[in-house]
Coordinates of C-alpha atoms and ligand atoms in Angstrom, one line a residue:
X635 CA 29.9 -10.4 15.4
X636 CA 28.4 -11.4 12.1
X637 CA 25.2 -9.7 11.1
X638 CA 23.1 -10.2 8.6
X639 CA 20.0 -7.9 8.4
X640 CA 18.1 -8.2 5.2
X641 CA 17.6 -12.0 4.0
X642 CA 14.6 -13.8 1.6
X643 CA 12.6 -16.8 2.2
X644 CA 10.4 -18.9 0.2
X645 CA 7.4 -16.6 1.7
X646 CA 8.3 -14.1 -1.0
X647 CA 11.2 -14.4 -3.9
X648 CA 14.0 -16.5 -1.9
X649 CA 14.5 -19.8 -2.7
X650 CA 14.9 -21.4 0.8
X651 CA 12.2 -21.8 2.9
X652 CA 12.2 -20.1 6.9
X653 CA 13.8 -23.4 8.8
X654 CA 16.0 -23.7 5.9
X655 CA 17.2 -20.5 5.8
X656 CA 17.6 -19.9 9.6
X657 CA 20.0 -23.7 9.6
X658 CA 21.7 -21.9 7.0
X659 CA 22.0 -18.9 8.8
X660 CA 23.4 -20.7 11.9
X661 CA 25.7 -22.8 9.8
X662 CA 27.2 -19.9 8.1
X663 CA 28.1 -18.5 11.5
X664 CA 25.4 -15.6 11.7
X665 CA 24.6 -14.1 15.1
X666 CA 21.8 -12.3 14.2
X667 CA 19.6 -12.5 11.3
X668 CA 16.4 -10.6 9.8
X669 CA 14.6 -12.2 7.6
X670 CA 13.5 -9.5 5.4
X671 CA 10.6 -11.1 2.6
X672 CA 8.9 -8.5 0.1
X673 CA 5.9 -6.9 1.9
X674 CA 5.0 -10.3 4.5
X675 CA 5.8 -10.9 8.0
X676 CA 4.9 -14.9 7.4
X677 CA 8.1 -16.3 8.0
X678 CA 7.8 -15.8 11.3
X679 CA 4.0 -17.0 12.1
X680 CA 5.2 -20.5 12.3
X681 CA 8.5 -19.6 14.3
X682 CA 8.9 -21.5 18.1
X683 CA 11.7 -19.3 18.8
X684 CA 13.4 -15.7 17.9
X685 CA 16.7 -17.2 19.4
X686 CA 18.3 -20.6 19.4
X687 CA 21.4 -21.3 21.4
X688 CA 23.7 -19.7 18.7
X689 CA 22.0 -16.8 17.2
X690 CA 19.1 -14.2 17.7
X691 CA 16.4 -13.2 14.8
X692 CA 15.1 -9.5 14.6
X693 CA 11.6 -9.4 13.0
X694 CA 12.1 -7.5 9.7
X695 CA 10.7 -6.7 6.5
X696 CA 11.0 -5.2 3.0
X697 CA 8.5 -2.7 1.7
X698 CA 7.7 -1.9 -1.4
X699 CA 7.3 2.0 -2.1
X700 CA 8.0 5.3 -4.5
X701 CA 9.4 8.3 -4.0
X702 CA 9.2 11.0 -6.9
X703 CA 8.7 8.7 -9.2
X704 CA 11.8 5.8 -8.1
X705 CA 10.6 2.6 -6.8
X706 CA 12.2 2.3 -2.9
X707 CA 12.5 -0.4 -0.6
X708 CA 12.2 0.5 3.0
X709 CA 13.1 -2.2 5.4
X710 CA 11.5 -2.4 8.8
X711 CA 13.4 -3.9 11.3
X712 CA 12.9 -5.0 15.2
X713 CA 9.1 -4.2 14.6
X714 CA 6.4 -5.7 16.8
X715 CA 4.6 -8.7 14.3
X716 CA 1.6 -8.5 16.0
X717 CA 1.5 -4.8 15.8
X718 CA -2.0 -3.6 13.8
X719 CA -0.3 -1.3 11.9
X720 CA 2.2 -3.7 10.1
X721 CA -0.6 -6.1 9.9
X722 CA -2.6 -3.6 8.1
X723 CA 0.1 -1.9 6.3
X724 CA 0.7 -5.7 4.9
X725 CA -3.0 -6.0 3.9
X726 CA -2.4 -3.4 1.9
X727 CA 0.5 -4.0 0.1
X728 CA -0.8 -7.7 -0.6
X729 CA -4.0 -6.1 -2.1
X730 CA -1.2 -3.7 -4.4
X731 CA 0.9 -6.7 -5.0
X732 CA -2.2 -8.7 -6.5
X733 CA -3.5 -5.6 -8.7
X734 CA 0.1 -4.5 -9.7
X735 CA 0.6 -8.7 -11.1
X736 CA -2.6 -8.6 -12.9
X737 CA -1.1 -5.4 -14.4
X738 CA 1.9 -6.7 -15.3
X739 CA -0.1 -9.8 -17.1
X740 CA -2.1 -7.7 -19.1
X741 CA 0.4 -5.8 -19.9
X742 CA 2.7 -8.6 -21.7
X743 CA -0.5 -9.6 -22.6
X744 CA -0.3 -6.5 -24.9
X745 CA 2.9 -7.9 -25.9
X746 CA 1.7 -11.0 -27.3
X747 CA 2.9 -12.9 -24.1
X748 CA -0.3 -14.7 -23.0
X749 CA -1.4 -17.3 -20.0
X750 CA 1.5 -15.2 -17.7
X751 CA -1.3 -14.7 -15.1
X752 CA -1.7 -18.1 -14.6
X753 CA 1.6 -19.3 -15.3
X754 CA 2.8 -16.8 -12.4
X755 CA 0.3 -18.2 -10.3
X756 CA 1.0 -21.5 -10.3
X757 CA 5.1 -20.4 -9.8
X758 CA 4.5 -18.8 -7.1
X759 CA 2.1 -21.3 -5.4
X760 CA 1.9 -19.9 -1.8
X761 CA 4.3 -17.4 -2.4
X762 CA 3.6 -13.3 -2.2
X763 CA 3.8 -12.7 -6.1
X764 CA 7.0 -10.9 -7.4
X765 CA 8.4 -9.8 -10.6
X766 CA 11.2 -12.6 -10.2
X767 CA 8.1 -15.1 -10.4
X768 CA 7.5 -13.6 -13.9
X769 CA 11.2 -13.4 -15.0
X770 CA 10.5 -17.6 -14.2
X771 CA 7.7 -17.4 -16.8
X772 CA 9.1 -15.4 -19.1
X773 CA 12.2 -17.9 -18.9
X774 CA 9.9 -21.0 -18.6
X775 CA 7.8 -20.1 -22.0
X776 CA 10.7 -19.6 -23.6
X777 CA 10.6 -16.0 -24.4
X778 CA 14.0 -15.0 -22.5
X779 CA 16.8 -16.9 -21.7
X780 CA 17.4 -15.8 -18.1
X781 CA 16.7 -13.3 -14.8
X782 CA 18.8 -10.8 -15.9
X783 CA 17.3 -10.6 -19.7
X784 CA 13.6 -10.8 -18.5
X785 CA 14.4 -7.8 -16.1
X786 CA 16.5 -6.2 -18.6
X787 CA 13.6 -6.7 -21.6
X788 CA 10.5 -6.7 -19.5
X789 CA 10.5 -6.1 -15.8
X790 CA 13.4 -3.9 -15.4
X791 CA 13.2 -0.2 -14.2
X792 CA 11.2 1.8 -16.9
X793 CA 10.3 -1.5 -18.5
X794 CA 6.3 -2.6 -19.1
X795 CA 6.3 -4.7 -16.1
X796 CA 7.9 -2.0 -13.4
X797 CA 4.4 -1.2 -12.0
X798 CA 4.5 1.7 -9.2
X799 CA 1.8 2.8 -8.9
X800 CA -0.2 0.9 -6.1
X801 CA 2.6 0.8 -3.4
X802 CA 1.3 3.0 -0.2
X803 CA 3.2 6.4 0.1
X804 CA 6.8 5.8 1.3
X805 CA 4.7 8.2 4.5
X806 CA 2.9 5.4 5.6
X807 CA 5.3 2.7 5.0
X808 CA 7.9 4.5 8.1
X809 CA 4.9 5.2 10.2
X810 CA 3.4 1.8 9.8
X811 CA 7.2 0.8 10.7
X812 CA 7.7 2.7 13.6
X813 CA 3.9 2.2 15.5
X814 CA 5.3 -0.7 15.6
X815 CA 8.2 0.2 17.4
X816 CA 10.4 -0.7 14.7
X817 CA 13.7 1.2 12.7
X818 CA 13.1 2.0 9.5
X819 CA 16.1 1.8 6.9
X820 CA 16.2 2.8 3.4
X821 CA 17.4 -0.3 1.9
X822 CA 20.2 -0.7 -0.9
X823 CA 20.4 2.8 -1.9
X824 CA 23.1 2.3 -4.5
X825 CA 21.0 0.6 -6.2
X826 CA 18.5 3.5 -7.6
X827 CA 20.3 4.7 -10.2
X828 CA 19.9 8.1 -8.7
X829 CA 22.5 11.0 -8.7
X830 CA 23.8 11.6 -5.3
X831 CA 22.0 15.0 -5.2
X832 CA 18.8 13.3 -5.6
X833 CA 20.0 10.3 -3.2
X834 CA 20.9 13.2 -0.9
X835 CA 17.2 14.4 -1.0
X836 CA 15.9 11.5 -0.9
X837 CA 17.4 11.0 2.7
X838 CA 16.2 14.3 3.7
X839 CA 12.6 13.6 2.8
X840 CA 13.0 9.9 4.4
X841 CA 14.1 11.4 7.4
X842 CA 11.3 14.2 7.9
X843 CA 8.6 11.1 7.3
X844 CA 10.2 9.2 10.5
X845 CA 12.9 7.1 8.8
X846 CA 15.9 6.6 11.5
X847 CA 18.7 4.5 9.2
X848 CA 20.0 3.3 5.9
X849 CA 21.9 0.4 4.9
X850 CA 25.5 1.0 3.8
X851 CA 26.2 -2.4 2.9
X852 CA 24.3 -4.8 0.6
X853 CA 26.3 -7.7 -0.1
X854 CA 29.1 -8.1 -2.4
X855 CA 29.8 -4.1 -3.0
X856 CA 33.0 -2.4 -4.2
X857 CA 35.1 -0.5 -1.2
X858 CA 34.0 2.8 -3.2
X859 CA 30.8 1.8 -2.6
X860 CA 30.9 1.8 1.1
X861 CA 33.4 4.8 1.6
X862 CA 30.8 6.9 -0.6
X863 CA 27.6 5.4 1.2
X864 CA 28.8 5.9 5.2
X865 CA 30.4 9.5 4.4
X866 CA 26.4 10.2 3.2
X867 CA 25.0 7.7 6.7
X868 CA 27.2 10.0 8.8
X869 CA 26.7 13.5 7.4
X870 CA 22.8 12.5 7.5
X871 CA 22.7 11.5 11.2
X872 CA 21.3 8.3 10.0
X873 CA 21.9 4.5 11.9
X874 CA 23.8 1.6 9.5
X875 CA 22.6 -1.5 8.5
X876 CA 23.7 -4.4 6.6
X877 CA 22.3 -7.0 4.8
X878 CA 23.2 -9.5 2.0
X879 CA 19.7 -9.5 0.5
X880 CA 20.5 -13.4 0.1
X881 CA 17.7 -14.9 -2.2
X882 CA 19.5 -18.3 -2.9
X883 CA 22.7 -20.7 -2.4
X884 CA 25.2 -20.2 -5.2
X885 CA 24.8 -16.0 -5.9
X886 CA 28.3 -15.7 -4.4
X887 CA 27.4 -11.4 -4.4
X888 CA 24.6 -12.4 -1.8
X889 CA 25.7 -14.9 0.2
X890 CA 24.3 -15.4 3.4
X891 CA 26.2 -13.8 6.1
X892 CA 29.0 -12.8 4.2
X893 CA 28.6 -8.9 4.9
X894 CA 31.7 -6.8 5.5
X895 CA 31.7 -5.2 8.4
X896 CA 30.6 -1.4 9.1
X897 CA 33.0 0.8 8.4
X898 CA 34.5 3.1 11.6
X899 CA 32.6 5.9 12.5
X900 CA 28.7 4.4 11.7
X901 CA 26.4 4.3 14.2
X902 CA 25.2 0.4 14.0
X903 CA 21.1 0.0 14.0
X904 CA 21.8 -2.8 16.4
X905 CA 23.2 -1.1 18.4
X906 CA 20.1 1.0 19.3
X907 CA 18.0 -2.1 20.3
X908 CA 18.1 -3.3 23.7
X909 CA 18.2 -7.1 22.6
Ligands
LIG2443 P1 9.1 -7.0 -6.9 O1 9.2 -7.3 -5.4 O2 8.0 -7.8 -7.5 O3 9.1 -5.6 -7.2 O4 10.4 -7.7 -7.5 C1 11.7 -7.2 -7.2 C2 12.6 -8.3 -7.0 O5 13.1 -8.8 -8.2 C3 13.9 -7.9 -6.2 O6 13.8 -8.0 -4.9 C4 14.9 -9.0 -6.7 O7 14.7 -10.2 -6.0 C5 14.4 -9.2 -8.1 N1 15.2 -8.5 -9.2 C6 15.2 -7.2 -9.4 N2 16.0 -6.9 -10.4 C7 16.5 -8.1 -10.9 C8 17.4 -8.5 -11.9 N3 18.0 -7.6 -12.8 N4 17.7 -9.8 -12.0 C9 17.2 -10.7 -11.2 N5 16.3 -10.4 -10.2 C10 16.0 -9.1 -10.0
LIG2444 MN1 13.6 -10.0 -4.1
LIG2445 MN1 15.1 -4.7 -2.3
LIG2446 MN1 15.7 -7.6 -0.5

């Protein structure tokens, strides 16, 4: 069974838009897909169907959130969309997302980088406002030559744009998550540039606050990667998921779909849903 649980649309920083994504999906042999956008449910609000004759859709997201001081994402998967809680818990994460940009904008503003607020505004259009949509200003003005330099120079972890601050607690993200009767998984945790101690912690504290899984593979990752992160699943009791975190065609680390498969001994999330 191919699985894919963490995807982006065009709702938030992906580049296809839902209908794309899900032909895509089907094309590229999935059986069941989340589509996972940065702190919005609206992929789904124009959905007919959470199956079609080939594959079955899990209602997910991607929360932004801290702990101690290290930005998290929290993905909340199989969760009810018409649940008040994630409909509130969205609210207020679009409210953080709006002050957090405006941040950022004054911010480079500081820098001499002027006009970013609306520059980003018009890039994103309709879109939930991200970082990536000022890397694409950054890039468009000239002032970088790519993603990886505008996160590297200016958006990056520790930069002037990584904003924290606003995100609701990590707390109410899982129990936003699971009022709505959905699994909350800590998502990409290699990816923190945290010790495995604190990692370790981390998990602990997740857990205690409600939060049932974690994903052990993101995408393209190294077998050492995997070993190391479902030895730390299975000693914390926690479910596995995987995701690519596809944003776009052509990133051949996040391809859609192409997620190796759980290694032995994990407990699968999916497994815990009576689809
Ligand atoms: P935000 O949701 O506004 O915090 O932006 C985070 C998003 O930026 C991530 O989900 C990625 O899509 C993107 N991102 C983070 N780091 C990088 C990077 N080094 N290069 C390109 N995109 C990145
Ligand atoms: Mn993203
Ligand atoms: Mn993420
Ligand atoms: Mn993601």
């Amino acid at each position: 069974m191919k699985v894919d649980l963490h995807t982006h649309s065009s709702v938030s920083d992906g580049k296809l838009s839902p209908s794309e994504l899900i032909q895509e999906a089907e094309s590229a042999g999935v059986d069941l897909l989340s589509i996972t956008d940065h702190d919005t449910c609206e992929a789904y609000t124009n959905l007919r169907s959470l199956k079609s004759s080939s594959m079955t859709i899990i209602p997910g997201i991607e929360f932004s959130t801290e702990w101690k001081k290290t930005g998290i994402h929290i993905l909340g998967l199989n969760i009810q969309l018409d649940s008040d809680a994630i409909q509130t818990g969205i609210k207020k994460q679009s409210e953080a997302r709006l002050i957090r940009a405006q941040l950022i904008a004054e911010k480079l503003g500081k820098l001499g980088i002027k006009d970013s607020w609306e520059g980003v505004k018009k890039i994103a259009g309709e879109s939930v406002i991200g970082r990536p949509h000022f890397a694409q200003f950054l890039i468009d003005s000239g002032v970088v030559k790519n993603m990886n330099q505008a996160f590297d120079k200016y958006l990056g972890a520790g930069k002037t744009g990584d904003v924290k601050q606003y995100w609701a607690p990590y707390t109410d993200v899982i129990e936003w998550i699971n009022l709505a009767g959905g699994t909350a998984i800590l998502a990409h945790p290699n990816k923190y540039k945290i010790t495995r101690t604190k990692l370790l912690s981390l998990l602990d504290d997740f857990k205690t606050a409600g939060g049932k899984g974690m994903e052990v593979i993101t995408g393209k990752q190294t077998l050492d990667v995997t070993e190391k992160l479902a030895l730390i699943c299975q000693q914390k009791n926690l479910l596995a998921s995987c995701g690519s975190d596809f944003h776009q065609p052509g990133l051949s680390w996040a391809a859609l779909g192409n997620v190796a498969p759980l290694p032995l001994g994990c407990d699968a999330v999916w497994e815990s849903w009576n689809l």
